Short mmCIF file of N, CA, C and O in Angstrom, two decimals:
data_model
loop_
_atom_site.label_atom_id
_atom_site.label_comp_id
_atom_site.label_asym_id
_atom_site.label_seq_id
_atom_site.Cartn_x
_atom_site.Cartn_y
_atom_site.Cartn_z
N GLN A 12 18.04 55.47 -19.51
CA GLN A 12 17.84 54.03 -19.44
C GLN A 12 16.46 53.76 -18.84
O GLN A 12 16.08 54.31 -17.82
N ARG A 13 15.73 52.90 -19.52
CA ARG A 13 14.43 52.54 -19.03
C ARG A 13 14.57 51.36 -18.08
O ARG A 13 15.06 50.30 -18.45
N HIS A 14 14.12 51.57 -16.86
CA HIS A 14 14.24 50.52 -15.85
C HIS A 14 13.10 49.53 -15.90
O HIS A 14 13.22 48.43 -15.35
N VAL A 15 11.98 49.94 -16.48
CA VAL A 15 10.80 49.07 -16.54
C VAL A 15 10.27 49.07 -17.97
O VAL A 15 10.01 50.14 -18.53
N VAL A 16 10.10 47.90 -18.53
CA VAL A 16 9.62 47.77 -19.91
C VAL A 16 8.49 46.76 -19.97
O VAL A 16 8.65 45.63 -19.52
N GLU A 17 7.35 47.21 -20.52
CA GLU A 17 6.21 46.31 -20.69
C GLU A 17 6.15 45.79 -22.12
O GLU A 17 6.64 46.44 -23.05
N SER A 18 5.51 44.65 -22.26
CA SER A 18 5.24 44.10 -23.59
C SER A 18 3.93 43.35 -23.53
O SER A 18 3.45 42.97 -22.45
N GLY A 19 3.37 43.08 -24.68
CA GLY A 19 2.08 42.41 -24.75
C GLY A 19 0.99 43.44 -24.99
O GLY A 19 1.25 44.52 -25.48
N GLY A 20 -0.21 43.12 -24.62
CA GLY A 20 -1.33 43.99 -24.86
C GLY A 20 -1.88 43.78 -26.25
O GLY A 20 -1.47 42.89 -26.98
N GLY A 21 -2.87 44.63 -26.59
CA GLY A 21 -3.49 44.52 -27.90
C GLY A 21 -5.00 44.58 -27.79
O GLY A 21 -5.55 45.06 -26.79
N SER A 22 -5.65 44.07 -28.82
CA SER A 22 -7.11 44.10 -28.87
C SER A 22 -7.67 42.69 -28.86
O SER A 22 -7.11 41.79 -29.50
N VAL A 23 -8.78 42.52 -28.16
CA VAL A 23 -9.40 41.21 -28.05
C VAL A 23 -10.89 41.40 -27.84
O VAL A 23 -11.32 42.45 -27.36
N GLN A 24 -11.65 40.38 -28.19
CA GLN A 24 -13.08 40.44 -27.94
C GLN A 24 -13.40 40.05 -26.50
O GLN A 24 -12.60 39.37 -25.84
N SER A 25 -14.55 40.48 -26.05
CA SER A 25 -14.99 40.15 -24.70
C SER A 25 -14.96 38.64 -24.48
O SER A 25 -15.38 37.87 -25.34
N GLY A 26 -14.42 38.24 -23.32
CA GLY A 26 -14.26 36.82 -23.02
C GLY A 26 -12.91 36.26 -23.41
O GLY A 26 -12.58 35.13 -23.03
N GLY A 27 -12.15 37.02 -24.14
CA GLY A 27 -10.84 36.57 -24.59
C GLY A 27 -9.76 36.74 -23.55
O GLY A 27 -10.03 37.15 -22.41
N SER A 28 -8.53 36.44 -23.95
CA SER A 28 -7.39 36.48 -23.03
C SER A 28 -6.23 37.25 -23.65
O SER A 28 -6.06 37.26 -24.87
N LEU A 29 -5.45 37.84 -22.78
CA LEU A 29 -4.21 38.51 -23.17
C LEU A 29 -3.18 38.31 -22.08
O LEU A 29 -3.55 38.11 -20.91
N THR A 30 -1.92 38.41 -22.45
CA THR A 30 -0.84 38.31 -21.48
C THR A 30 0.08 39.51 -21.62
O THR A 30 0.52 39.84 -22.72
N LEU A 31 0.36 40.14 -20.49
CA LEU A 31 1.30 41.26 -20.43
C LEU A 31 2.55 40.81 -19.69
O LEU A 31 2.46 40.04 -18.73
N SER A 32 3.68 41.31 -20.15
CA SER A 32 4.94 41.00 -19.48
C SER A 32 5.64 42.29 -19.09
O SER A 32 5.54 43.30 -19.79
N CYS A 33 6.32 42.23 -17.98
CA CYS A 33 7.07 43.38 -17.48
C CYS A 33 8.47 42.92 -17.11
O CYS A 33 8.62 41.91 -16.41
N GLN A 34 9.45 43.64 -17.60
CA GLN A 34 10.84 43.33 -17.27
C GLN A 34 11.46 44.56 -16.64
O GLN A 34 11.32 45.66 -17.14
N THR A 35 12.16 44.36 -15.53
CA THR A 35 12.81 45.46 -14.86
C THR A 35 14.30 45.18 -14.69
O THR A 35 14.71 44.02 -14.60
N THR A 36 15.09 46.24 -14.65
CA THR A 36 16.53 46.10 -14.42
C THR A 36 16.86 46.24 -12.95
O THR A 36 18.02 46.17 -12.56
N ILE A 37 15.82 46.42 -12.14
CA ILE A 37 16.03 46.73 -10.73
C ILE A 37 15.48 45.60 -9.87
O ILE A 37 14.38 45.11 -10.11
N ARG A 38 16.24 45.20 -8.86
CA ARG A 38 15.72 44.24 -7.90
C ARG A 38 14.79 45.01 -6.96
O ARG A 38 15.21 45.91 -6.27
N SER A 39 13.52 44.64 -6.96
CA SER A 39 12.51 45.42 -6.25
C SER A 39 11.86 44.62 -5.14
O SER A 39 11.95 43.39 -5.11
N SER A 40 11.19 45.35 -4.25
CA SER A 40 10.45 44.69 -3.18
C SER A 40 9.04 44.33 -3.62
O SER A 40 8.40 43.47 -3.01
N ARG A 41 8.57 45.01 -4.66
CA ARG A 41 7.24 44.74 -5.17
C ARG A 41 7.15 45.20 -6.61
O ARG A 41 7.67 46.25 -6.98
N MET A 42 6.46 44.42 -7.41
CA MET A 42 6.15 44.80 -8.78
C MET A 42 4.64 44.80 -8.93
O MET A 42 3.96 43.90 -8.45
N GLY A 43 4.13 45.84 -9.55
CA GLY A 43 2.69 45.96 -9.68
C GLY A 43 2.26 46.33 -11.09
O GLY A 43 3.04 46.86 -11.88
N TRP A 44 1.00 46.02 -11.37
CA TRP A 44 0.37 46.46 -12.61
C TRP A 44 -0.77 47.41 -12.25
O TRP A 44 -1.60 47.09 -11.38
N PHE A 45 -0.77 48.54 -12.92
CA PHE A 45 -1.84 49.51 -12.76
C PHE A 45 -2.50 49.70 -14.12
O PHE A 45 -1.93 49.37 -15.16
N ARG A 46 -3.69 50.29 -14.12
CA ARG A 46 -4.32 50.62 -15.38
C ARG A 46 -5.04 51.95 -15.25
O ARG A 46 -5.44 52.36 -14.17
N GLN A 47 -5.16 52.60 -16.39
CA GLN A 47 -5.85 53.88 -16.42
C GLN A 47 -6.70 53.94 -17.67
O GLN A 47 -6.17 53.94 -18.80
N ALA A 48 -8.00 53.98 -17.45
CA ALA A 48 -8.94 54.12 -18.56
C ALA A 48 -9.11 55.61 -18.86
O ALA A 48 -8.85 56.46 -18.01
N ARG A 49 -9.54 55.90 -20.04
CA ARG A 49 -9.70 57.30 -20.45
C ARG A 49 -10.68 58.00 -19.52
O ARG A 49 -11.79 57.52 -19.28
N GLY A 50 -10.25 59.12 -18.98
CA GLY A 50 -11.11 59.91 -18.12
C GLY A 50 -11.21 59.41 -16.69
O GLY A 50 -11.96 59.96 -15.90
N LYS A 51 -10.44 58.38 -16.35
CA LYS A 51 -10.47 57.82 -15.01
C LYS A 51 -9.10 57.87 -14.36
O LYS A 51 -8.09 58.06 -15.03
N GLU A 52 -9.09 57.70 -13.05
CA GLU A 52 -7.84 57.70 -12.32
C GLU A 52 -7.12 56.36 -12.49
O GLU A 52 -7.74 55.34 -12.76
N ARG A 53 -5.83 56.40 -12.31
CA ARG A 53 -5.04 55.17 -12.36
C ARG A 53 -5.39 54.31 -11.17
O ARG A 53 -5.49 54.81 -10.04
N GLU A 54 -5.56 53.01 -11.40
CA GLU A 54 -5.94 52.10 -10.33
C GLU A 54 -5.02 50.88 -10.30
O GLU A 54 -4.54 50.42 -11.34
N GLY A 55 -4.79 50.38 -9.10
CA GLY A 55 -3.99 49.18 -8.95
C GLY A 55 -4.78 47.96 -9.36
O GLY A 55 -5.95 47.82 -9.01
N VAL A 56 -4.14 47.07 -10.11
CA VAL A 56 -4.78 45.86 -10.61
C VAL A 56 -4.28 44.63 -9.86
O VAL A 56 -5.07 43.88 -9.29
N VAL A 57 -2.98 44.44 -9.90
CA VAL A 57 -2.36 43.30 -9.22
C VAL A 57 -0.94 43.70 -8.81
O VAL A 57 -0.38 44.64 -9.34
N ALA A 58 -0.38 42.95 -7.90
CA ALA A 58 1.01 43.17 -7.51
C ALA A 58 1.58 41.88 -6.95
O ALA A 58 0.84 40.97 -6.57
N ILE A 59 2.91 41.81 -6.94
CA ILE A 59 3.58 40.63 -6.41
C ILE A 59 4.86 41.04 -5.68
O ILE A 59 5.55 41.96 -6.09
N ASN A 60 5.13 40.35 -4.59
CA ASN A 60 6.38 40.52 -3.86
C ASN A 60 7.35 39.47 -4.40
O ASN A 60 7.13 38.28 -4.20
N PRO A 61 8.42 39.89 -5.07
CA PRO A 61 9.33 38.92 -5.70
C PRO A 61 10.02 37.99 -4.71
O PRO A 61 10.44 36.90 -5.09
N THR A 62 10.15 38.42 -3.47
CA THR A 62 10.86 37.60 -2.48
C THR A 62 9.95 36.55 -1.87
O THR A 62 10.29 35.37 -1.80
N SER A 63 8.77 36.98 -1.42
CA SER A 63 7.86 36.06 -0.74
C SER A 63 6.90 35.37 -1.70
O SER A 63 6.34 34.33 -1.37
N GLY A 64 6.68 36.00 -2.85
CA GLY A 64 5.70 35.47 -3.79
C GLY A 64 4.29 35.88 -3.46
O GLY A 64 3.34 35.48 -4.16
N ARG A 65 4.13 36.71 -2.44
CA ARG A 65 2.78 37.14 -2.06
C ARG A 65 2.20 37.97 -3.19
O ARG A 65 2.89 38.81 -3.78
N THR A 66 0.92 37.74 -3.46
CA THR A 66 0.24 38.46 -4.53
C THR A 66 -0.94 39.25 -3.98
O THR A 66 -1.49 38.95 -2.92
N TYR A 67 -1.31 40.27 -4.73
CA TYR A 67 -2.40 41.16 -4.37
C TYR A 67 -3.26 41.36 -5.61
O TYR A 67 -2.72 41.53 -6.71
N TYR A 68 -4.59 41.37 -5.42
CA TYR A 68 -5.50 41.54 -6.55
C TYR A 68 -6.60 42.51 -6.20
O TYR A 68 -7.17 42.47 -5.10
N ALA A 69 -6.95 43.35 -7.15
CA ALA A 69 -8.14 44.18 -7.01
C ALA A 69 -9.37 43.28 -7.12
O ALA A 69 -9.36 42.28 -7.84
N ASP A 70 -10.43 43.65 -6.40
CA ASP A 70 -11.64 42.83 -6.42
C ASP A 70 -12.18 42.66 -7.84
O ASP A 70 -12.74 41.60 -8.18
N SER A 71 -12.02 43.67 -8.66
CA SER A 71 -12.59 43.65 -10.00
C SER A 71 -11.93 42.63 -10.92
O SER A 71 -12.50 42.30 -11.97
N VAL A 72 -10.76 42.11 -10.53
CA VAL A 72 -10.06 41.17 -11.42
C VAL A 72 -9.82 39.81 -10.78
O VAL A 72 -9.28 38.91 -11.43
N LYS A 73 -10.19 39.65 -9.54
CA LYS A 73 -9.98 38.37 -8.86
C LYS A 73 -10.68 37.24 -9.62
O LYS A 73 -11.82 37.38 -10.03
N GLY A 74 -9.95 36.16 -9.78
CA GLY A 74 -10.50 35.01 -10.50
C GLY A 74 -10.35 35.10 -12.00
O GLY A 74 -10.59 34.11 -12.70
N ARG A 75 -9.95 36.25 -12.51
CA ARG A 75 -9.78 36.43 -13.96
C ARG A 75 -8.33 36.73 -14.33
O ARG A 75 -7.86 36.31 -15.38
N PHE A 76 -7.63 37.47 -13.48
CA PHE A 76 -6.24 37.85 -13.75
C PHE A 76 -5.32 37.07 -12.82
O PHE A 76 -5.66 36.79 -11.68
N THR A 77 -4.13 36.75 -13.32
CA THR A 77 -3.13 36.04 -12.54
C THR A 77 -1.76 36.66 -12.78
O THR A 77 -1.35 36.82 -13.93
N ILE A 78 -1.07 37.00 -11.71
CA ILE A 78 0.28 37.52 -11.82
C ILE A 78 1.27 36.43 -11.41
O ILE A 78 1.03 35.69 -10.45
N SER A 79 2.36 36.34 -12.13
CA SER A 79 3.37 35.34 -11.82
C SER A 79 4.74 35.88 -12.21
O SER A 79 4.84 36.95 -12.84
N GLN A 80 5.78 35.12 -11.85
CA GLN A 80 7.13 35.54 -12.17
C GLN A 80 7.96 34.35 -12.65
O GLN A 80 7.85 33.25 -12.11
N ASP A 81 8.80 34.61 -13.64
CA ASP A 81 9.79 33.62 -14.05
C ASP A 81 11.10 33.83 -13.29
O ASP A 81 11.87 32.90 -13.08
N ASN A 82 11.34 35.08 -12.90
CA ASN A 82 12.51 35.44 -12.11
C ASN A 82 12.16 36.72 -11.36
O ASN A 82 11.14 37.36 -11.66
N PRO A 83 13.00 37.14 -10.40
CA PRO A 83 12.63 38.30 -9.58
C PRO A 83 12.54 39.62 -10.34
O PRO A 83 12.02 40.59 -9.81
N GLU A 84 13.03 39.66 -11.56
CA GLU A 84 13.02 40.90 -12.34
C GLU A 84 11.92 40.95 -13.39
O GLU A 84 11.93 41.85 -14.24
N ASN A 85 11.00 40.03 -13.33
CA ASN A 85 9.90 40.14 -14.29
C ASN A 85 8.57 39.84 -13.62
O ASN A 85 8.51 39.30 -12.52
N ALA A 86 7.51 40.23 -14.28
CA ALA A 86 6.16 39.98 -13.78
C ALA A 86 5.25 39.77 -14.99
O ALA A 86 5.20 40.62 -15.88
N VAL A 87 4.58 38.65 -15.00
CA VAL A 87 3.70 38.29 -16.12
C VAL A 87 2.26 38.36 -15.64
O VAL A 87 1.91 37.78 -14.61
N LEU A 88 1.45 39.10 -16.38
CA LEU A 88 0.04 39.25 -16.04
C LEU A 88 -0.79 38.51 -17.08
O LEU A 88 -0.86 38.92 -18.24
N LYS A 89 -1.43 37.43 -16.66
CA LYS A 89 -2.31 36.67 -17.53
C LYS A 89 -3.73 37.13 -17.26
O LYS A 89 -4.21 37.06 -16.13
N MET A 90 -4.39 37.61 -18.32
CA MET A 90 -5.74 38.15 -18.18
C MET A 90 -6.71 37.28 -18.97
O MET A 90 -6.59 37.17 -20.19
N ASP A 91 -7.64 36.68 -18.26
CA ASP A 91 -8.66 35.83 -18.87
C ASP A 91 -10.04 36.45 -18.68
O ASP A 91 -10.23 37.33 -17.84
N SER A 92 -10.99 35.95 -19.43
CA SER A 92 -12.38 36.41 -19.32
C SER A 92 -12.45 37.94 -19.35
O SER A 92 -13.13 38.56 -18.53
N LEU A 93 -11.76 38.52 -20.28
CA LEU A 93 -11.68 39.98 -20.36
C LEU A 93 -13.04 40.59 -20.67
O LEU A 93 -13.86 40.00 -21.39
N LYS A 94 -13.25 41.77 -20.10
CA LYS A 94 -14.49 42.50 -20.26
C LYS A 94 -14.20 43.86 -20.89
O LYS A 94 -13.08 44.37 -20.75
N PRO A 95 -15.18 44.48 -21.51
CA PRO A 95 -14.95 45.82 -22.08
C PRO A 95 -14.45 46.81 -21.04
O PRO A 95 -13.65 47.70 -21.36
N GLU A 96 -14.89 46.66 -19.80
CA GLU A 96 -14.45 47.58 -18.75
C GLU A 96 -12.98 47.39 -18.36
O GLU A 96 -12.44 48.17 -17.59
N ASP A 97 -12.34 46.35 -18.87
CA ASP A 97 -10.90 46.17 -18.64
C ASP A 97 -10.07 47.01 -19.62
O ASP A 97 -8.84 47.07 -19.49
N THR A 98 -10.74 47.62 -20.58
CA THR A 98 -10.02 48.46 -21.55
C THR A 98 -9.34 49.62 -20.85
O THR A 98 -9.96 50.37 -20.10
N ALA A 99 -8.04 49.74 -21.06
CA ALA A 99 -7.24 50.77 -20.41
C ALA A 99 -5.81 50.68 -20.88
O ALA A 99 -5.41 49.72 -21.55
N MET A 100 -5.04 51.69 -20.51
CA MET A 100 -3.59 51.62 -20.64
C MET A 100 -3.07 50.93 -19.39
O MET A 100 -3.41 51.34 -18.27
N TYR A 101 -2.27 49.90 -19.55
CA TYR A 101 -1.73 49.15 -18.43
C TYR A 101 -0.26 49.50 -18.22
O TYR A 101 0.53 49.49 -19.17
N TYR A 102 0.07 49.77 -16.97
CA TYR A 102 1.43 50.17 -16.61
C TYR A 102 2.02 49.21 -15.60
O TYR A 102 1.34 48.80 -14.65
N CYS A 103 3.28 48.89 -15.78
CA CYS A 103 4.02 48.13 -14.79
C CYS A 103 4.85 49.11 -13.95
O CYS A 103 5.37 50.10 -14.47
N ALA A 104 4.96 48.80 -12.65
CA ALA A 104 5.70 49.67 -11.76
C ALA A 104 6.46 48.83 -10.74
O ALA A 104 6.05 47.71 -10.41
N THR A 105 7.55 49.41 -10.25
CA THR A 105 8.34 48.71 -9.23
C THR A 105 8.56 49.61 -8.02
O THR A 105 8.68 50.83 -8.14
N ARG A 106 8.64 48.97 -6.88
CA ARG A 106 8.95 49.66 -5.64
C ARG A 106 10.24 49.09 -5.09
O ARG A 106 10.40 47.87 -5.00
N LEU A 107 11.16 49.95 -4.72
CA LEU A 107 12.48 49.50 -4.29
C LEU A 107 12.46 48.87 -2.91
O LEU A 107 13.05 47.80 -2.69
N TYR A 108 11.79 49.53 -1.97
CA TYR A 108 11.88 49.08 -0.58
C TYR A 108 10.53 48.60 -0.08
O TYR A 108 9.48 48.99 -0.57
N ALA A 109 10.56 47.77 0.95
CA ALA A 109 9.34 47.22 1.53
C ALA A 109 8.49 48.34 2.13
O ALA A 109 8.99 49.40 2.52
N GLY A 110 7.20 48.07 2.22
CA GLY A 110 6.29 49.04 2.80
C GLY A 110 5.35 49.61 1.77
O GLY A 110 5.32 49.19 0.61
N GLY A 111 4.57 50.58 2.18
CA GLY A 111 3.62 51.21 1.28
C GLY A 111 2.41 50.32 1.02
O GLY A 111 2.32 49.20 1.52
N ASN A 112 1.52 50.85 0.25
CA ASN A 112 0.30 50.14 -0.12
C ASN A 112 0.42 49.64 -1.55
O ASN A 112 0.77 50.41 -2.45
N TRP A 113 0.08 48.39 -1.78
CA TRP A 113 0.33 47.79 -3.08
C TRP A 113 -0.45 48.48 -4.20
O TRP A 113 0.00 48.47 -5.35
N ASP A 114 -1.58 49.09 -3.85
CA ASP A 114 -2.42 49.67 -4.88
C ASP A 114 -2.36 51.20 -4.91
O ASP A 114 -3.23 51.83 -5.53
N ASP A 115 -1.37 51.77 -4.27
CA ASP A 115 -1.21 53.22 -4.28
C ASP A 115 -0.07 53.56 -5.24
O ASP A 115 1.09 53.21 -4.98
N SER A 116 -0.38 54.24 -6.31
CA SER A 116 0.64 54.53 -7.32
C SER A 116 1.77 55.39 -6.76
O SER A 116 2.89 55.37 -7.28
N ARG A 117 1.49 56.13 -5.70
CA ARG A 117 2.52 56.99 -5.11
C ARG A 117 3.60 56.19 -4.41
O ARG A 117 4.67 56.72 -4.09
N ASP A 118 3.33 54.92 -4.16
CA ASP A 118 4.29 54.07 -3.43
C ASP A 118 5.18 53.26 -4.37
O ASP A 118 5.79 52.28 -3.94
N TYR A 119 5.24 53.65 -5.61
CA TYR A 119 6.10 52.98 -6.59
C TYR A 119 7.14 53.97 -7.11
O TYR A 119 6.86 55.16 -7.23
N ASP A 120 8.31 53.44 -7.43
CA ASP A 120 9.43 54.30 -7.77
C ASP A 120 9.71 54.41 -9.28
O ASP A 120 10.13 55.46 -9.75
N TYR A 121 9.51 53.33 -9.99
CA TYR A 121 9.80 53.33 -11.43
C TYR A 121 8.59 52.79 -12.20
O TYR A 121 7.95 51.83 -11.76
N TRP A 122 8.37 53.41 -13.36
CA TRP A 122 7.22 53.06 -14.17
C TRP A 122 7.63 52.78 -15.60
O TRP A 122 8.57 53.38 -16.13
N GLY A 123 6.87 51.88 -16.23
CA GLY A 123 7.02 51.68 -17.65
C GLY A 123 6.19 52.69 -18.42
O GLY A 123 5.47 53.50 -17.83
N GLN A 124 6.28 52.62 -19.73
CA GLN A 124 5.57 53.58 -20.56
C GLN A 124 4.13 53.18 -20.84
O GLN A 124 3.35 53.99 -21.35
N GLY A 125 3.78 51.96 -20.51
CA GLY A 125 2.41 51.53 -20.67
C GLY A 125 2.17 50.76 -21.95
O GLY A 125 2.89 50.93 -22.94
N THR A 126 1.15 49.92 -21.90
CA THR A 126 0.74 49.16 -23.08
C THR A 126 -0.79 49.12 -23.10
O THR A 126 -1.43 48.93 -22.06
N GLN A 127 -1.35 49.33 -24.28
CA GLN A 127 -2.80 49.45 -24.39
C GLN A 127 -3.47 48.08 -24.46
O GLN A 127 -3.02 47.18 -25.19
N VAL A 128 -4.55 47.96 -23.71
CA VAL A 128 -5.42 46.77 -23.78
C VAL A 128 -6.82 47.25 -24.15
O VAL A 128 -7.38 48.12 -23.47
N THR A 129 -7.35 46.70 -25.21
CA THR A 129 -8.68 47.08 -25.68
C THR A 129 -9.55 45.84 -25.80
O THR A 129 -9.17 44.89 -26.49
N VAL A 130 -10.69 45.86 -25.13
CA VAL A 130 -11.62 44.72 -25.16
C VAL A 130 -12.93 45.19 -25.78
O VAL A 130 -13.58 46.10 -25.25
N SER A 131 -13.29 44.58 -26.86
CA SER A 131 -14.52 44.97 -27.55
C SER A 131 -15.66 44.01 -27.19
O SER A 131 -15.44 42.82 -26.94
N SER A 132 -16.86 44.55 -27.19
CA SER A 132 -18.02 43.74 -26.81
C SER A 132 -18.59 43.00 -28.00
O SER A 132 -18.23 43.24 -29.15
#
């Protein structure tokens, strides 16, 4: 059983927008989006605490990306003003218990299979 499922993604030109959605079957303390570009390490992009609504953003996406929730088991990532450097595989992840660092992939328990985002110049 897949506990985390992503949807959305695709290809867009620079300056365009895309929306990613993540659905989980698990009530979590935090849901995050990570990305991994070819040849690079996985990096934290955004995260949200479903209980408090607190959000976290990487400096590289502040002002361009927005994370939100319709319910505690989903996380929607709205990406605007996309740049070619945003091209990567995007993964949704959940953490069961409070604590850890929002941008450390080791602090998440369940992962989706990823969805590709490609931004052309």
